[in-house]
Amino acid sequence: MRLLLLGCTGFVGRELVPQLLARGHQLVVVSRQPVPLVGLEHPELRRIQADPALAASWQEPALIAAVAEADGVVNLAGEPIAEKRWSDEQRRRLIDSRLGSTSHLVEALRAHPRPNRVLLSGSAVGYYGSSEDARFSESSPAAPDLLGQLCRDWEAAADQAPADCRVVKLRIGIVLGPDGGALGKMLPVFRSGLGGPIGSGRQWMSWIHRTDLCALIASALEILDYQGVYNAVAPQPVRMGQFAAALGRVLKRPSLLPVPAPVLQLMLGDGASVVLEGQQVVTERLELQGFIFRYPDLDSALAAATSPAAH
């Protein structure tokens, strides 16, 4: 397929782009960065430097042509949620980087129709809000908080795609990989023997190994049965305390020193809530779809993500 990729040059894209190339797809990657993608020089890969959140970017001839030719689009564009304090400016960035990119993309798809195209759009398990007791499946409602409403609006923007475009929305959990994301931040601390559960340790972590997420994205692009919302999480969510203990076991390091919630709140402000308040998310629709996880349990996922070969 000829694929247009937005927001795919970061932590997930580092594995997704090579995986899609290996499956024989032609890729056009839209990136705000002027530097080439390190290690990704490939004859079937083209890069367009543009910010998809800006309306002006979609007037660029190269991007117009890429949209017109695309059989499929992967849209994972969005400012990272838990990297910075949520100032008013940061909140606006969180919203604009998702809703702006998706709305402009959908407008471009409508202006350049192509029958039987597929749009795979990112979302997040933050859709459901947080709870220590509830279990959330794809049919659970959106939470009334900032993240819940942001995810709801983000998905609604994707749903404005043309009627003949198959839309797949992935509510993505905590992505595990060695070189970024939550695990990337935790590894140096745990390797030094100073690791432990963050906050109460009772909050749920609904996670997925990056390799499985990339395989899921590829499957959803290629298999016509995929449509609508899927929770992109492994079958076994765990509480933070269990996660810390499992990571300590895999690294053969103690994992007893809890990170107090106030420390994290000091660093991240409202963004800390993403780590301190989790949700137990199950994926009923992926099971029905027959998707097979390579890393269905946490121990195998952490072993893969921390092995020397993972770097």
Short mmCIF file of C-alpha atoms in Angstrom, two decimals:
data_model
loop_
_atom_site.label_atom_id
_atom_site.label_comp_id
_atom_site.label_asym_id
_atom_site.label_seq_id
_atom_site.Cartn_x
_atom_site.Cartn_y
_atom_site.Cartn_z
CA MET A 1 0.00 0.00 0.00
CA ARG A 2 0.97 3.64 -0.39
CA LEU A 3 0.83 4.99 3.15
CA LEU A 4 0.94 8.52 4.54
CA LEU A 5 2.28 8.66 8.12
CA LEU A 6 1.74 11.53 10.57
CA GLY A 7 3.32 11.60 14.04
CA CYS A 8 5.38 8.49 13.27
CA THR A 9 8.94 9.74 13.75
CA GLY A 10 9.10 9.32 17.54
CA PHE A 11 9.11 6.42 19.97
CA VAL A 12 6.47 4.29 18.17
CA GLY A 13 7.57 5.31 14.67
CA ARG A 14 11.13 4.10 15.24
CA GLU A 15 9.78 0.55 15.11
CA LEU A 16 6.65 1.10 13.02
CA VAL A 17 8.38 2.60 9.96
CA PRO A 18 10.88 -0.29 9.50
CA GLN A 19 8.08 -2.82 10.12
CA LEU A 20 5.84 -1.30 7.42
CA LEU A 21 8.77 -1.07 4.98
CA ALA A 22 9.58 -4.73 5.65
CA ARG A 23 5.98 -5.60 4.72
CA GLY A 24 6.48 -3.99 1.31
CA HIS A 25 4.57 -0.73 1.77
CA GLN A 26 5.62 2.62 0.26
CA LEU A 27 5.75 5.36 2.90
CA VAL A 28 5.53 9.13 2.97
CA VAL A 29 6.39 10.37 6.46
CA VAL A 30 5.31 13.88 7.52
CA SER A 31 7.64 15.31 10.15
CA ARG A 32 8.12 18.74 11.71
CA GLN A 33 11.85 18.03 12.12
CA PRO A 34 14.24 19.17 9.37
CA VAL A 35 16.70 16.34 10.07
CA PRO A 36 16.39 13.04 8.18
CA LEU A 37 15.14 9.96 10.03
CA VAL A 38 18.26 8.33 11.44
CA GLY A 39 18.82 4.82 10.12
CA LEU A 40 15.75 5.00 7.88
CA GLU A 41 17.22 5.74 4.48
CA HIS A 42 15.16 3.51 2.21
CA PRO A 43 14.08 3.71 -1.46
CA GLU A 44 10.40 3.24 -0.48
CA LEU A 45 10.47 6.05 2.10
CA ARG A 46 9.93 9.73 1.36
CA ARG A 47 9.82 12.52 3.91
CA ILE A 48 7.90 15.79 3.88
CA GLN A 49 8.85 18.45 6.40
CA ALA A 50 5.61 20.07 7.61
CA ASP A 51 3.57 20.64 10.77
CA PRO A 52 0.25 18.80 10.27
CA ALA A 53 -1.43 20.95 12.95
CA LEU A 54 -1.08 24.04 10.70
CA ALA A 55 -3.66 24.64 7.97
CA ALA A 56 -0.96 26.16 5.71
CA SER A 57 0.95 22.84 5.61
CA TRP A 58 -1.97 21.23 3.79
CA GLN A 59 -1.64 23.73 0.93
CA GLU A 60 1.86 22.45 0.15
CA PRO A 61 1.89 20.66 -3.26
CA ALA A 62 3.98 17.73 -1.92
CA LEU A 63 1.50 17.02 0.89
CA ILE A 64 -1.53 17.45 -1.38
CA ALA A 65 -0.02 14.92 -3.80
CA ALA A 66 0.80 12.49 -0.96
CA VAL A 67 -2.81 12.62 0.31
CA ALA A 68 -4.23 12.14 -3.18
CA GLU A 69 -2.07 9.03 -3.75
CA ALA A 70 -2.43 7.43 -0.31
CA ASP A 71 -4.22 4.09 0.04
CA GLY A 72 -3.95 4.43 3.80
CA VAL A 73 -3.08 7.01 6.46
CA VAL A 74 -1.65 6.47 9.95
CA ASN A 75 -2.27 9.49 12.19
CA LEU A 76 -0.46 9.34 15.54
CA ALA A 77 0.29 13.09 15.69
CA GLY A 78 0.05 14.70 19.10
CA GLU A 79 2.10 16.50 21.77
CA PRO A 80 3.22 13.98 24.46
CA ILE A 81 0.74 13.96 27.36
CA ALA A 82 2.92 13.47 30.46
CA GLU A 83 6.17 15.19 29.48
CA LYS A 84 5.49 18.69 30.79
CA ARG A 85 3.39 20.62 33.31
CA TRP A 86 -0.07 21.44 31.98
CA SER A 87 0.14 25.22 31.73
CA ASP A 88 -2.63 26.90 29.73
CA GLU A 89 -0.25 26.97 26.76
CA GLN A 90 0.58 23.26 27.14
CA ARG A 91 -3.11 22.34 27.38
CA ARG A 92 -3.69 24.24 24.14
CA ARG A 93 -0.80 22.35 22.54
CA LEU A 94 -2.20 18.99 23.68
CA ILE A 95 -5.53 19.83 22.06
CA ASP A 96 -4.37 21.62 18.89
CA SER A 97 -1.71 19.04 18.02
CA ARG A 98 -4.40 16.33 17.96
CA LEU A 99 -7.60 18.02 16.84
CA GLY A 100 -5.85 20.39 14.40
CA SER A 101 -3.85 17.65 12.69
CA THR A 102 -6.81 15.29 12.47
CA SER A 103 -9.29 17.91 11.23
CA HIS A 104 -6.91 19.20 8.54
CA LEU A 105 -6.10 15.62 7.48
CA VAL A 106 -9.77 14.68 7.18
CA GLU A 107 -10.49 17.82 5.13
CA ALA A 108 -7.65 16.84 2.78
CA LEU A 109 -9.03 13.30 2.46
CA ARG A 110 -12.45 14.69 1.58
CA ALA A 111 -10.91 17.04 -1.01
CA HIS A 112 -8.97 14.17 -2.63
CA PRO A 113 -11.25 11.12 -2.43
CA ARG A 114 -9.93 7.66 -3.11
CA PRO A 115 -12.31 4.70 -2.72
CA ASN A 116 -11.56 2.00 -0.09
CA ARG A 117 -8.91 4.03 1.66
CA VAL A 118 -8.17 3.37 5.35
CA LEU A 119 -7.54 5.95 8.08
CA LEU A 120 -5.94 4.63 11.24
CA SER A 121 -6.13 7.30 13.93
CA GLY A 122 -4.58 7.29 17.36
CA SER A 123 -6.41 7.80 20.63
CA ALA A 124 -5.57 6.79 24.19
CA VAL A 125 -6.91 4.82 27.16
CA GLY A 126 -7.13 8.21 28.90
CA TYR A 127 -10.53 8.25 27.13
CA TYR A 128 -11.98 6.32 30.09
CA GLY A 129 -10.71 8.44 32.98
CA SER A 130 -9.18 6.72 36.00
CA SER A 131 -10.46 4.21 38.53
CA GLU A 132 -8.99 1.66 40.93
CA ASP A 133 -12.00 -0.66 40.61
CA ALA A 134 -13.79 -0.28 37.27
CA ARG A 135 -12.92 -2.26 34.12
CA PHE A 136 -13.25 -0.46 30.83
CA SER A 137 -13.94 -2.02 27.43
CA GLU A 138 -14.40 -0.42 24.02
CA SER A 139 -18.09 0.26 24.82
CA SER A 140 -17.38 2.22 28.03
CA PRO A 141 -18.16 5.98 27.87
CA ALA A 142 -15.65 8.83 27.72
CA ALA A 143 -14.67 10.45 31.02
CA PRO A 144 -15.68 14.10 31.64
CA ASP A 145 -12.08 15.17 32.42
CA LEU A 146 -9.62 16.91 30.04
CA LEU A 147 -8.12 13.71 28.60
CA GLY A 148 -11.46 11.94 28.26
CA GLN A 149 -12.97 14.83 26.33
CA LEU A 150 -9.81 15.34 24.27
CA CYS A 151 -9.84 11.68 23.19
CA ARG A 152 -13.57 11.82 22.46
CA ASP A 153 -13.14 14.92 20.26
CA TRP A 154 -10.02 13.45 18.60
CA GLU A 155 -11.96 10.32 17.62
CA ALA A 156 -14.95 12.40 16.48
CA ALA A 157 -12.63 14.38 14.18
CA ALA A 158 -11.39 11.11 12.60
CA ASP A 159 -15.00 10.00 12.11
CA GLN A 160 -15.54 12.96 9.73
CA ALA A 161 -13.50 11.05 7.11
CA PRO A 162 -15.29 10.36 3.79
CA ALA A 163 -17.97 7.65 3.87
CA ASP A 164 -15.94 5.29 1.65
CA CYS A 165 -12.91 5.53 4.00
CA ARG A 166 -12.54 2.72 6.54
CA VAL A 167 -11.78 4.33 9.93
CA VAL A 168 -9.89 2.48 12.68
CA LYS A 169 -9.31 4.20 16.04
CA LEU A 170 -6.79 2.73 18.49
CA ARG A 171 -7.07 3.69 22.16
CA ILE A 172 -3.44 3.08 23.01
CA GLY A 173 -2.22 2.11 26.48
CA ILE A 174 1.25 2.62 27.99
CA VAL A 175 3.66 1.54 25.23
CA LEU A 176 6.65 -0.50 26.44
CA GLY A 177 9.98 -0.25 24.64
CA PRO A 178 13.58 0.25 25.75
CA ASP A 179 14.30 3.62 24.16
CA GLY A 180 11.45 5.89 25.19
CA GLY A 181 8.01 6.17 26.75
CA ALA A 182 7.35 5.42 30.41
CA LEU A 183 9.67 2.40 30.53
CA GLY A 184 12.54 4.34 28.94
CA LYS A 185 12.32 6.84 31.81
CA MET A 186 12.09 4.13 34.49
CA LEU A 187 14.94 1.90 33.30
CA PRO A 188 17.91 4.04 34.42
CA VAL A 189 16.37 4.48 37.89
CA PHE A 190 15.63 0.76 38.28
CA ARG A 191 19.02 -0.28 36.92
CA SER A 192 20.66 1.86 39.59
CA GLY A 193 18.70 -0.01 42.29
CA LEU A 194 16.57 3.04 43.17
CA GLY A 195 13.36 1.93 41.47
CA GLY A 196 9.97 1.29 42.97
CA PRO A 197 6.27 1.86 42.49
CA ILE A 198 5.12 5.39 41.62
CA GLY A 199 2.47 6.85 43.92
CA SER A 200 0.19 4.42 45.77
CA GLY A 201 1.23 1.44 43.63
CA ARG A 202 -2.45 0.48 43.40
CA GLN A 203 -3.21 2.35 40.17
CA TRP A 204 -3.75 0.21 37.09
CA MET A 205 -1.38 0.16 34.13
CA SER A 206 -2.89 -0.91 30.83
CA TRP A 207 0.13 -1.51 28.63
CA ILE A 208 1.21 -2.91 25.25
CA HIS A 209 4.66 -3.85 23.94
CA ARG A 210 5.70 -1.59 21.06
CA THR A 211 6.26 -4.57 18.73
CA ASP A 212 2.64 -5.67 19.28
CA LEU A 213 1.32 -2.14 18.73
CA CYS A 214 3.20 -1.90 15.42
CA ALA A 215 1.92 -5.33 14.34
CA LEU A 216 -1.61 -4.24 15.26
CA ILE A 217 -1.31 -1.05 13.19
CA ALA A 218 -0.05 -3.08 10.21
CA SER A 219 -2.88 -5.62 10.61
CA ALA A 220 -5.53 -2.91 10.86
CA LEU A 221 -4.22 -1.31 7.66
CA GLU A 222 -4.06 -4.55 5.70
CA ILE A 223 -7.12 -6.50 6.94
CA LEU A 224 -10.43 -5.07 5.75
CA ASP A 225 -12.39 -6.45 8.74
CA TYR A 226 -10.82 -3.94 11.09
CA GLN A 227 -13.20 -1.01 11.63
CA GLY A 228 -14.11 1.28 14.52
CA VAL A 229 -12.56 1.45 17.99
CA TYR A 230 -10.06 -1.00 19.51
CA ASN A 231 -8.31 -0.83 22.87
CA ALA A 232 -4.63 -1.26 21.97
CA VAL A 233 -3.62 -2.94 25.23
CA ALA A 234 -2.24 -6.37 26.12
CA PRO A 235 -4.66 -8.88 27.69
CA GLN A 236 -3.20 -8.56 31.21
CA PRO A 237 -3.30 -5.09 32.80
CA VAL A 238 -1.41 -4.89 36.12
CA ARG A 239 -1.24 -2.55 39.10
CA MET A 240 1.78 -0.24 39.39
CA GLY A 241 3.13 -2.20 42.38
CA GLN A 242 3.10 -5.42 40.32
CA PHE A 243 4.73 -3.62 37.40
CA ALA A 244 7.57 -2.30 39.58
CA ALA A 245 8.12 -5.74 41.13
CA ALA A 246 8.18 -7.41 37.68
CA LEU A 247 10.66 -4.83 36.34
CA GLY A 248 12.89 -5.33 39.39
CA ARG A 249 12.78 -9.12 38.85
CA VAL A 250 13.69 -8.84 35.17
CA LEU A 251 16.59 -6.47 35.92
CA LYS A 252 17.62 -8.41 39.07
CA ARG A 253 17.48 -5.18 41.07
CA PRO A 254 15.53 -4.19 44.18
CA SER A 255 12.29 -2.35 43.43
CA LEU A 256 11.27 -1.22 46.89
CA LEU A 257 11.79 2.55 46.91
CA PRO A 258 8.45 4.13 46.04
CA VAL A 259 8.41 7.42 44.13
CA PRO A 260 6.16 9.65 46.27
CA ALA A 261 3.24 11.21 44.41
CA PRO A 262 4.15 14.78 45.50
CA VAL A 263 7.59 14.46 43.84
CA LEU A 264 5.99 13.57 40.53
CA GLN A 265 3.37 16.31 40.89
CA LEU A 266 6.16 18.80 41.49
CA MET A 267 7.82 17.71 38.22
CA LEU A 268 4.75 17.31 36.01
CA GLY A 269 1.85 19.16 37.63
CA ASP A 270 -1.43 17.91 36.13
CA GLY A 271 0.53 15.65 33.76
CA ALA A 272 1.39 13.50 36.81
CA SER A 273 -2.22 12.31 36.92
CA VAL A 274 -1.54 10.16 33.83
CA VAL A 275 0.98 8.14 35.86
CA LEU A 276 -0.62 8.39 39.31
CA GLU A 277 -4.17 7.49 38.27
CA GLY A 278 -4.53 4.51 35.97
CA GLN A 279 -7.35 2.54 34.44
CA GLN A 280 -7.96 -1.18 33.96
CA VAL A 281 -8.66 -1.51 30.24
CA VAL A 282 -9.57 -4.74 28.47
CA THR A 283 -9.70 -5.31 24.74
CA GLU A 284 -12.82 -7.26 23.82
CA ARG A 285 -12.75 -6.32 20.15
CA LEU A 286 -9.14 -7.41 19.44
CA GLU A 287 -9.93 -10.81 20.89
CA LEU A 288 -12.93 -11.13 18.57
CA GLN A 289 -10.75 -9.95 15.68
CA GLY A 290 -8.31 -12.81 16.36
CA PHE A 291 -5.26 -10.60 16.87
CA ILE A 292 -2.43 -12.62 18.45
CA PHE A 293 -0.10 -10.84 20.86
CA ARG A 294 3.57 -11.71 20.73
CA TYR A 295 3.91 -10.41 24.30
CA PRO A 296 0.58 -11.07 26.06
CA ASP A 297 2.03 -11.04 29.61
CA LEU A 298 4.15 -8.47 31.39
CA ASP A 299 7.14 -10.70 32.19
CA SER A 300 7.73 -11.62 28.53
CA ALA A 301 7.18 -8.00 27.43
CA LEU A 302 9.65 -6.60 29.97
CA ALA A 303 12.21 -9.32 29.22
CA ALA A 304 12.03 -8.42 25.51
CA ALA A 305 12.16 -4.68 26.16
CA THR A 306 15.18 -4.89 28.50
CA SER A 307 17.25 -7.48 26.64
CA PRO A 308 20.56 -6.29 25.07
CA ALA A 309 19.08 -7.04 21.61
CA ALA A 310 16.34 -4.47 22.23
CA HIS A 311 18.79 -1.57 22.04
#
